[in-house]
JSON list of C-alpha atoms and ligand atoms in Angstrom, two decimals:
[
{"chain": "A", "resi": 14, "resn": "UNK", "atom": "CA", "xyz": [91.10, 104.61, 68.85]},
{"chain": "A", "resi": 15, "resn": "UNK", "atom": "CA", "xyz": [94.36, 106.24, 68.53]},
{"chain": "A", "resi": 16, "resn": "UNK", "atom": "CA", "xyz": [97.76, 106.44, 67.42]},
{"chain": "A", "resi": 17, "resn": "UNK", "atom": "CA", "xyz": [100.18, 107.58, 70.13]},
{"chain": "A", "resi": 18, "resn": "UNK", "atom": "CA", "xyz": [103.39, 108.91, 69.94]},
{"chain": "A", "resi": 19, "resn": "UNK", "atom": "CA", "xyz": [106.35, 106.38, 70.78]},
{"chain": "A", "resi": 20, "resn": "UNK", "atom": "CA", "xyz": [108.31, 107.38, 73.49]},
{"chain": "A", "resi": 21, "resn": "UNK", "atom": "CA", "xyz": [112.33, 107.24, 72.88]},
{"chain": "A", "resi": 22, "resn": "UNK", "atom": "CA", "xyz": [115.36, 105.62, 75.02]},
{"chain": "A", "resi": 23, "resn": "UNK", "atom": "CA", "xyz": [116.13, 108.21, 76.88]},
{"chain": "A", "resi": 24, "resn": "UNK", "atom": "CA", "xyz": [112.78, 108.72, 78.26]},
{"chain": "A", "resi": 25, "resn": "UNK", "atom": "CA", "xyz": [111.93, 107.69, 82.05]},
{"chain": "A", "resi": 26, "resn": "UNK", "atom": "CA", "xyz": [108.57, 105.56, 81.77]},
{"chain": "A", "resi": 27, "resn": "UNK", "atom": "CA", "xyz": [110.88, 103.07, 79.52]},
{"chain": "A", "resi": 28, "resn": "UNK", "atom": "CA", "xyz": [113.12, 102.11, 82.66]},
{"chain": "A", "resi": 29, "resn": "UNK", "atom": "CA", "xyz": [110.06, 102.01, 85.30]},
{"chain": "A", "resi": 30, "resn": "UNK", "atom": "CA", "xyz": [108.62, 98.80, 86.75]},
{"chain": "A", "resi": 31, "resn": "UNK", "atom": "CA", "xyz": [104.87, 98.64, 84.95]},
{"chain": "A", "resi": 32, "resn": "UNK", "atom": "CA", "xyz": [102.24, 97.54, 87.52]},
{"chain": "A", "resi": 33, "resn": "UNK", "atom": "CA", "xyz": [99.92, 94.30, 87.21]},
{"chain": "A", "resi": 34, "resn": "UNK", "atom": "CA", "xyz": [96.36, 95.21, 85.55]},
{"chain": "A", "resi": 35, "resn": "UNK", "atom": "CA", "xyz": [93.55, 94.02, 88.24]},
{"chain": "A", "resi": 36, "resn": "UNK", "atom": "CA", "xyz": [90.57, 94.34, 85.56]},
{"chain": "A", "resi": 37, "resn": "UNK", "atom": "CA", "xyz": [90.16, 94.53, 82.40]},
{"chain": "A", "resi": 38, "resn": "UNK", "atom": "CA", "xyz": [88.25, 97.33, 82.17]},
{"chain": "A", "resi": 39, "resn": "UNK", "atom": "CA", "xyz": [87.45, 99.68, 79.29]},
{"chain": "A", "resi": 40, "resn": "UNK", "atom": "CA", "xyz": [90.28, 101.76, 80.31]},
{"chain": "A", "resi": 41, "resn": "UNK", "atom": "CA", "xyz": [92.66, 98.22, 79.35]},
{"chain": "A", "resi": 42, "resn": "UNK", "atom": "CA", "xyz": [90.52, 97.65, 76.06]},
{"chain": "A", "resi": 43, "resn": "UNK", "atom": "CA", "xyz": [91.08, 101.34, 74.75]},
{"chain": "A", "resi": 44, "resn": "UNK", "atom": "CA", "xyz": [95.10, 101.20, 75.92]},
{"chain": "A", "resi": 45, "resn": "UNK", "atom": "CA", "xyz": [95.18, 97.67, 73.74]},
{"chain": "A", "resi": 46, "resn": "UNK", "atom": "CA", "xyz": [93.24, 99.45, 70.82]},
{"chain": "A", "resi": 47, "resn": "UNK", "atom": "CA", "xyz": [95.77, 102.22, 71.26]},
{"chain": "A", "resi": 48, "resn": "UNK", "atom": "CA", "xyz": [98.91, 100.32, 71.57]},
{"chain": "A", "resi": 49, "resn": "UNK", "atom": "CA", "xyz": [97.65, 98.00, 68.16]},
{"chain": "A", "resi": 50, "resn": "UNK", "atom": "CA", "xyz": [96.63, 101.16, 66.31]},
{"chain": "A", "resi": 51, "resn": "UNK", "atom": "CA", "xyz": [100.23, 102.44, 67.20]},
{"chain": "A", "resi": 52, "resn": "UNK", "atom": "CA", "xyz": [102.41, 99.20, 66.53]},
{"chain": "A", "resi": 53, "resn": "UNK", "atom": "CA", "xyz": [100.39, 98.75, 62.57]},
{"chain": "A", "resi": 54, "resn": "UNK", "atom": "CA", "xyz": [101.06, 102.63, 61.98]},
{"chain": "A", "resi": 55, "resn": "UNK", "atom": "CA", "xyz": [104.70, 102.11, 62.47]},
{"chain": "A", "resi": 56, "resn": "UNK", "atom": "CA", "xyz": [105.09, 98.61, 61.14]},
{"chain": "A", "resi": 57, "resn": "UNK", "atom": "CA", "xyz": [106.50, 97.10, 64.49]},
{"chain": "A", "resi": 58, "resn": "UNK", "atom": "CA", "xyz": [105.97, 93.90, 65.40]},
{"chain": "A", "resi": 59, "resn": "UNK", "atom": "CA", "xyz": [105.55, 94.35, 68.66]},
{"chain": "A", "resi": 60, "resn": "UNK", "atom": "CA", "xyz": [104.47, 97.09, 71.29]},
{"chain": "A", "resi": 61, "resn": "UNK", "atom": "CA", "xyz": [104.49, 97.40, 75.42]},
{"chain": "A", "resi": 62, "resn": "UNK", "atom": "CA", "xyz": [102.31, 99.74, 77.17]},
{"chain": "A", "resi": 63, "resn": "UNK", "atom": "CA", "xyz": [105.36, 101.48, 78.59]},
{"chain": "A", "resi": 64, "resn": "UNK", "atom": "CA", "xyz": [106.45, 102.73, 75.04]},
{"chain": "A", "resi": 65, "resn": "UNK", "atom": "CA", "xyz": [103.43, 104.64, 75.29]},
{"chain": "A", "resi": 66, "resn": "UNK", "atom": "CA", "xyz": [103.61, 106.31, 78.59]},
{"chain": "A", "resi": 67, "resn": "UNK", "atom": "CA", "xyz": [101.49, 103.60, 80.25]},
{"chain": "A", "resi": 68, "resn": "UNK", "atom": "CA", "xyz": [103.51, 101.58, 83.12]},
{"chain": "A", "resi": 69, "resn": "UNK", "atom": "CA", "xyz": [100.78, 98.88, 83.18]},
{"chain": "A", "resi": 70, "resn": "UNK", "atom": "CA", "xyz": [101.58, 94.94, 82.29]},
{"chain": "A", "resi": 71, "resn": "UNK", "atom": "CA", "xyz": [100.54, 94.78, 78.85]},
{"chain": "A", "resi": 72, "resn": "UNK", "atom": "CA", "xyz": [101.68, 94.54, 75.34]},
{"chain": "A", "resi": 73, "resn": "UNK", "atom": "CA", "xyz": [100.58, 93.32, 71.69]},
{"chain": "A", "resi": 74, "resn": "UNK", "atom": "CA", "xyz": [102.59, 91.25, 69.30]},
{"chain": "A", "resi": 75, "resn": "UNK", "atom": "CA", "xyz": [101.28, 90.22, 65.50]},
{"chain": "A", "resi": 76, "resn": "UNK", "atom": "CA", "xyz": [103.92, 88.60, 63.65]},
{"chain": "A", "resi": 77, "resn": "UNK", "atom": "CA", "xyz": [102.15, 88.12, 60.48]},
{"chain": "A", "resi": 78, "resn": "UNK", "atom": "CA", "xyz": [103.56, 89.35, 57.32]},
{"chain": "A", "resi": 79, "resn": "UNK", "atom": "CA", "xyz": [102.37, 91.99, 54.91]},
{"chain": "A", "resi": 80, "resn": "UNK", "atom": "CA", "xyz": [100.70, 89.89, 52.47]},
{"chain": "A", "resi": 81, "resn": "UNK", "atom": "CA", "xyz": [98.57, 87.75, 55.19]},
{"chain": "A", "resi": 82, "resn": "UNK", "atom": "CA", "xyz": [95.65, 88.87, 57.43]},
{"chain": "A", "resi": 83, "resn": "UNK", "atom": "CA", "xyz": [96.55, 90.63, 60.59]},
{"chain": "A", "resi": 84, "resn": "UNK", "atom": "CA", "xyz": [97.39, 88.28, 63.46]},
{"chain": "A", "resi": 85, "resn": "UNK", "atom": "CA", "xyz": [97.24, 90.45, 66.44]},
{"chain": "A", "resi": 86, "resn": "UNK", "atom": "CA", "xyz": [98.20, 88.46, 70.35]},
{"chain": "A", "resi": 87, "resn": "UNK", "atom": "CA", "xyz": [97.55, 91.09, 73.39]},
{"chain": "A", "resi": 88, "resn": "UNK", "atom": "CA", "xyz": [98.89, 90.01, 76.37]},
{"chain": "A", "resi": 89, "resn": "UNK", "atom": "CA", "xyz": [97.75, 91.38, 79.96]},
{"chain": "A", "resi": 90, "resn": "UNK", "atom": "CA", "xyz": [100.15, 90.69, 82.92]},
{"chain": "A", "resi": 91, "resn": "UNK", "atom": "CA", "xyz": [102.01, 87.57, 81.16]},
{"chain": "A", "resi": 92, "resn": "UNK", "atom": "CA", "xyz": [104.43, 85.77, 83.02]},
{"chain": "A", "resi": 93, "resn": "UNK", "atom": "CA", "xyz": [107.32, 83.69, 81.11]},
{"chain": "A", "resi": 94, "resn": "UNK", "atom": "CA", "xyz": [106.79, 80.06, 82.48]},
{"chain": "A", "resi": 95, "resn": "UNK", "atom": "CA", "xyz": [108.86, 78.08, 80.71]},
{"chain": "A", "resi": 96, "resn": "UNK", "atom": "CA", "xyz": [112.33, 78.79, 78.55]},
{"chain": "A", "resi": 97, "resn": "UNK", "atom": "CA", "xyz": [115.36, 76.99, 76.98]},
{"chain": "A", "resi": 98, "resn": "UNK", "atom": "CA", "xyz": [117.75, 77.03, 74.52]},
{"chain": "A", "resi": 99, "resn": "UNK", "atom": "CA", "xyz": [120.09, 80.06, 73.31]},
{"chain": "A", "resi": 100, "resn": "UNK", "atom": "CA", "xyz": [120.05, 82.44, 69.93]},
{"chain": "A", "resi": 101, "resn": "UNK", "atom": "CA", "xyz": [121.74, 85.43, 68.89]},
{"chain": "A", "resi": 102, "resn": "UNK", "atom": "CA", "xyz": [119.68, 87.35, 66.26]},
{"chain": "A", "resi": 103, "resn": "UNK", "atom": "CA", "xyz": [119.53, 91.27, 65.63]},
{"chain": "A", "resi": 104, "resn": "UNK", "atom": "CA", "xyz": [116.64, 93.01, 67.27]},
{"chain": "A", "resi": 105, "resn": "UNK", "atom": "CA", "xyz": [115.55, 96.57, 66.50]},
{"chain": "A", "resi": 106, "resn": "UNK", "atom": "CA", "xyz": [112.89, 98.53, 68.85]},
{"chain": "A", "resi": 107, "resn": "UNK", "atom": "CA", "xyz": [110.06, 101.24, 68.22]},
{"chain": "A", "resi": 108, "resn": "UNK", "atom": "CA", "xyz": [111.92, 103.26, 70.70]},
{"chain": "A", "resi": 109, "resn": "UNK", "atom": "CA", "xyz": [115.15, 102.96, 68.87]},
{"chain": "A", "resi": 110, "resn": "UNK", "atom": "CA", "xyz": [114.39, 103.83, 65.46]},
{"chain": "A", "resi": 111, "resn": "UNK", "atom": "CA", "xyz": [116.52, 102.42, 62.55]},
{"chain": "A", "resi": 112, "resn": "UNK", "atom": "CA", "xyz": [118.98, 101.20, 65.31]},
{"chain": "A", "resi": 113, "resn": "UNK", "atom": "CA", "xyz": [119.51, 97.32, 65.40]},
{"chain": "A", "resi": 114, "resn": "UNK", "atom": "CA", "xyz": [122.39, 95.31, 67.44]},
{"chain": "A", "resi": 115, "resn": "UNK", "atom": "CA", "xyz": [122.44, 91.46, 67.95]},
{"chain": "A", "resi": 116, "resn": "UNK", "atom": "CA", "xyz": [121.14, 90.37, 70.87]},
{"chain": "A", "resi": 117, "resn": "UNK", "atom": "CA", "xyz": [121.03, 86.86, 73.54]},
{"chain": "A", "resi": 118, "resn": "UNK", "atom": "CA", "xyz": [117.39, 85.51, 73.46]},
{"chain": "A", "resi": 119, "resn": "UNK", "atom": "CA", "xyz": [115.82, 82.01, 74.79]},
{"chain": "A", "resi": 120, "resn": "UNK", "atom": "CA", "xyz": [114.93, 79.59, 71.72]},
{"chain": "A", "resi": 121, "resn": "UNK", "atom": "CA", "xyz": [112.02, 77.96, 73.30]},
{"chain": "A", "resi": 122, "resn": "UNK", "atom": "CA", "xyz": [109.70, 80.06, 75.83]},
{"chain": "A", "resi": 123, "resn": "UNK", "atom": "CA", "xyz": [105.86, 79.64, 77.02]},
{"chain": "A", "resi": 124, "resn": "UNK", "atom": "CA", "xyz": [104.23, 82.40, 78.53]},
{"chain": "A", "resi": 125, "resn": "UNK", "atom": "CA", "xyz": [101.14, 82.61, 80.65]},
{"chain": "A", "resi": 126, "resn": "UNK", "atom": "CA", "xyz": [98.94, 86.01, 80.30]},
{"chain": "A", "resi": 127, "resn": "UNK", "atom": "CA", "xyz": [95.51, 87.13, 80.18]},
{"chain": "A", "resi": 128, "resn": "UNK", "atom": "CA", "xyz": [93.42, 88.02, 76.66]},
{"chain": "A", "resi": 129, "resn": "UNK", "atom": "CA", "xyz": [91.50, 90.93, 76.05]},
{"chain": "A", "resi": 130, "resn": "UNK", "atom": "CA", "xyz": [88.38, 89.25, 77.59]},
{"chain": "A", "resi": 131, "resn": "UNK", "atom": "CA", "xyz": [90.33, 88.39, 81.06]},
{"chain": "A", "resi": 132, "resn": "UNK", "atom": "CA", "xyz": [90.69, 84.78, 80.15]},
{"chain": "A", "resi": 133, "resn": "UNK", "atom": "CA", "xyz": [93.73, 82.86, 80.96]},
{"chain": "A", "resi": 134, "resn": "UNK", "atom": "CA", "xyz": [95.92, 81.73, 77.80]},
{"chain": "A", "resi": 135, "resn": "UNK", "atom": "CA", "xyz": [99.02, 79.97, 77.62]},
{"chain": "A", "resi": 136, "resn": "UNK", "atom": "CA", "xyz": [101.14, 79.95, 74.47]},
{"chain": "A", "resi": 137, "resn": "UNK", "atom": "CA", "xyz": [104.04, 78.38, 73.05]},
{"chain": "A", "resi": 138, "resn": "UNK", "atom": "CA", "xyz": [106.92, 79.28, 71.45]},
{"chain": "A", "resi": 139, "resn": "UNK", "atom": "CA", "xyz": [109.82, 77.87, 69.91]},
{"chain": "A", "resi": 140, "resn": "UNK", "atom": "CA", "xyz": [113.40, 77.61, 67.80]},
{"chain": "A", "resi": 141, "resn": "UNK", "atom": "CA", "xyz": [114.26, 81.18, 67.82]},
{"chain": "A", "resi": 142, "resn": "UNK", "atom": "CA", "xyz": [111.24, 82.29, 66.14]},
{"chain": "A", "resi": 143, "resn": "UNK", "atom": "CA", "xyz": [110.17, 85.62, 65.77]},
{"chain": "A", "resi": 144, "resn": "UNK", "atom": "CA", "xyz": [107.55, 85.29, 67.83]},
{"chain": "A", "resi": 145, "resn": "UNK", "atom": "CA", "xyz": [109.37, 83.47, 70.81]},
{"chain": "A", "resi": 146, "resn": "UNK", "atom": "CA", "xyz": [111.88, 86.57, 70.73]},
{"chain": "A", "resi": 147, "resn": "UNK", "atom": "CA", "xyz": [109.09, 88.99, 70.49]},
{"chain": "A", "resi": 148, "resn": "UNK", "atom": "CA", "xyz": [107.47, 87.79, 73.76]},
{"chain": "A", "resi": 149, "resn": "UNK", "atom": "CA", "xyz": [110.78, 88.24, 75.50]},
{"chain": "A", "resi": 150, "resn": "UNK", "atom": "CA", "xyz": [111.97, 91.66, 73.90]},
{"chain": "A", "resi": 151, "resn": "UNK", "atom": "CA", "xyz": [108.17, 93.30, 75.16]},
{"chain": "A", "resi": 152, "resn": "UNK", "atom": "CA", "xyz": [108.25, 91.36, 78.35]},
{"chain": "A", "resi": 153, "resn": "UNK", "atom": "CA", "xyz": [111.15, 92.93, 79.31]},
{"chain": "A", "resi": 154, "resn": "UNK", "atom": "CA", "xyz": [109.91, 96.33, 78.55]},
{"chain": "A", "resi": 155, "resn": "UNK", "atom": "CA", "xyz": [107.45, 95.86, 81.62]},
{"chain": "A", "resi": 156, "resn": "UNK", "atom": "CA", "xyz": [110.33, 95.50, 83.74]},
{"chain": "A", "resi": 157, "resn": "UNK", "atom": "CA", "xyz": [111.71, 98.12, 82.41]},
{"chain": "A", "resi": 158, "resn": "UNK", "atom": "CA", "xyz": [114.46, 96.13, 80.25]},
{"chain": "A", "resi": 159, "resn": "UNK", "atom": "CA", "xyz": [116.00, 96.81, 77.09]},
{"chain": "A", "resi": 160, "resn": "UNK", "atom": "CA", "xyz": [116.86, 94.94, 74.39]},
{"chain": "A", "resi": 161, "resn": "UNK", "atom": "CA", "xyz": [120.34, 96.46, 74.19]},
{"chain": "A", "resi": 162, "resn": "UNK", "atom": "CA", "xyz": [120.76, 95.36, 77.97]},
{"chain": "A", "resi": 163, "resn": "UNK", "atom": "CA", "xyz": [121.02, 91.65, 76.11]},
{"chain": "A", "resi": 164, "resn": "UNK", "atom": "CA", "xyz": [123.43, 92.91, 73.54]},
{"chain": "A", "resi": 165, "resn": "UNK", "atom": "CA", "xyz": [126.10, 90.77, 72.54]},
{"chain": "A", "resi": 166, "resn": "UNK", "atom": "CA", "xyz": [129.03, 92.99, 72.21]},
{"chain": "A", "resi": 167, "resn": "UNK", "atom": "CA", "xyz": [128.71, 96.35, 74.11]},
{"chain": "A", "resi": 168, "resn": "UNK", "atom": "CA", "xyz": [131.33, 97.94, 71.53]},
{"chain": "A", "resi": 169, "resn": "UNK", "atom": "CA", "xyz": [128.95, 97.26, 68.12]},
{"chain": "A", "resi": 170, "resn": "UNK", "atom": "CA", "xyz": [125.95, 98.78, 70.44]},
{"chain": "A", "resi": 171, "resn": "UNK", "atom": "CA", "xyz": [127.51, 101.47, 71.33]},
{"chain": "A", "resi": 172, "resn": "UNK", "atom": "CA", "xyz": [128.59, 102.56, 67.93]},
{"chain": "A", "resi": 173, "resn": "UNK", "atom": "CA", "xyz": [125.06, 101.73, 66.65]},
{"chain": "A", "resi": 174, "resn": "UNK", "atom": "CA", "xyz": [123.24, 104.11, 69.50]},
{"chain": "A", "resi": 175, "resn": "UNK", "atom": "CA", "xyz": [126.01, 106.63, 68.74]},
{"chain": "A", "resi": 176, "resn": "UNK", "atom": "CA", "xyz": [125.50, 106.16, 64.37]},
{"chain": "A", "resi": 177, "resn": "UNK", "atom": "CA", "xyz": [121.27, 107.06, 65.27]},
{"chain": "A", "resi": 178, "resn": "UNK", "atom": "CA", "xyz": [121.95, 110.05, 67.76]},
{"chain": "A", "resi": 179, "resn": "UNK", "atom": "CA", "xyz": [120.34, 107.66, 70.98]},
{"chain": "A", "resi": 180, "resn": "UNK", "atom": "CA", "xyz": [121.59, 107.99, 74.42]},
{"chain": "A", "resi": 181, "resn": "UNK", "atom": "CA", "xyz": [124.60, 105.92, 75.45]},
{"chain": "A", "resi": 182, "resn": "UNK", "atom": "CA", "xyz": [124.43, 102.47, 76.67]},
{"chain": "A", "resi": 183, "resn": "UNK", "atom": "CA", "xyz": [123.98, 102.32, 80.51]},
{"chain": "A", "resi": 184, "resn": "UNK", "atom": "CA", "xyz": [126.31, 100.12, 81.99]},
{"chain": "A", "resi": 185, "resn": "UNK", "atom": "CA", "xyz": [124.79, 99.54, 84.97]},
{"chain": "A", "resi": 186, "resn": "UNK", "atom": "CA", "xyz": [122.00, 97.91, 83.35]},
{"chain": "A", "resi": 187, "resn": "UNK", "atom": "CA", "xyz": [123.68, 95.29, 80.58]},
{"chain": "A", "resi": 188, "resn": "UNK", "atom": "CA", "xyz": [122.36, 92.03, 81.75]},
{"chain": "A", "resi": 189, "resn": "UNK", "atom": "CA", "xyz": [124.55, 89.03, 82.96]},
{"chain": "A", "resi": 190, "resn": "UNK", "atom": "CA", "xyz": [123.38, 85.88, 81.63]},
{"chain": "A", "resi": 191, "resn": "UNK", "atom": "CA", "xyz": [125.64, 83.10, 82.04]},
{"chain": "A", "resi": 192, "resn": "UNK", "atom": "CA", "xyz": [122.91, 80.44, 81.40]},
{"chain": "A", "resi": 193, "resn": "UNK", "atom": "CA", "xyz": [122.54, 81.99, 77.94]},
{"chain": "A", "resi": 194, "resn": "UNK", "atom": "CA", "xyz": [126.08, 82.15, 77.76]},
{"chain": "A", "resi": 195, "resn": "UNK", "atom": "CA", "xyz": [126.21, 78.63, 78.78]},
{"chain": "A", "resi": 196, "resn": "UNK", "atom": "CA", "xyz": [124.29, 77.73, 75.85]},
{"chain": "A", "resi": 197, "resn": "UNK", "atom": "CA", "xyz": [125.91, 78.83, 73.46]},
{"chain": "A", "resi": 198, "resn": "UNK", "atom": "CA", "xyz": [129.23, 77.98, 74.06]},
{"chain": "A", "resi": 199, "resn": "UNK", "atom": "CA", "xyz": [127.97, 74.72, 74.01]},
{"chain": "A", "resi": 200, "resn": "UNK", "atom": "CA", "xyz": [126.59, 74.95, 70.23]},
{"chain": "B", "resi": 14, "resn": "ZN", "atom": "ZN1", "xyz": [110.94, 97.38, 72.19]}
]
């Protein structure tokens, strides 16, 4: 299909609510198609429909690596069901290019969503992977979260938005997770 431009923080779709997909019509298909032509062209590892322009419930993930065959997971209105555990890792974002900042993630989460054929699929995912932090960072996208609302110290974000010419942090919108917080104190 197409490669579409990545919209940047800063830009208004990425803090809107995306709304629930009630069939998976061609018009889903081509906006998947779109969103995994976009992710491959700029080597993410993930992509939300948002970061396009399209507030809709859906985003891709394929965490293989260069060397393997592509691996590519679309997920249509998913809905976290399950998490535990606590990790701090450094997360980057297609919208913030070449910026990264440690961030508070779930280990362990399982997520319920629909494929591209409308069929119900739940998957599992665990220890911190890549994968288990990739279904968070693009779920949150649909609610119009940002990673950097998980950061782990709002001075070493700042700096890092400020170092790649992005917008400031907004405040209002840093998450407070004291179950995460919880966890790893405890470790
Ligand atoms: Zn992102």
């Amino acid at each position: 299909m197409a490669v579409r431009k990545v919209l940047k923080y800063g830009e208004k779709s990425l803090r809107e609510k995306s709304k629930e997909v009630h069939k998976v019509s061609r018009k889903i298909t081509d906006l998947v198609q779109d969103l995994l032509d976009t992710m491959y062209a700029q080597n993410g590892v993930g992509l939300a429909a948002p970061q396009i322009g399209v507030n809709l419930r859906v985003f891709v993930i394929d965490v293989s690596s260069n060397d393997e065959p592509l691996r590519p997971i679309v997920f249509i209105n998913p809905k976290i069901i399950k998490k535990s555990g606590a990790i701090v890792s450094e997360e980057g974002c297609l919208s913030f290019p070449e910026a990264y900042t440690k961030v508070k993630r779930y280990k362990n989460v399982m997520v319920k969503a629909l494929d591209i054929h409308g069929h119900s699929f739940v998957t599992e995912a665990n220890d911190g992977s890549l994968l288990a932090r990739a279904i968070q960072h693009e779920n949150d996208h649909l609610d119009g979260i940002l990673f950097i609302d998980h950061c782990m110290n709002r001075f070493d974000t700042e700096s890092t938005l400020e170092k790649f010419n992005l917008p400031p942090l907004e405040a209002d919108k840093l998450l407070e997770e004291p179950e995460l917080e919880q966890e790893l104190n405890d470790n």
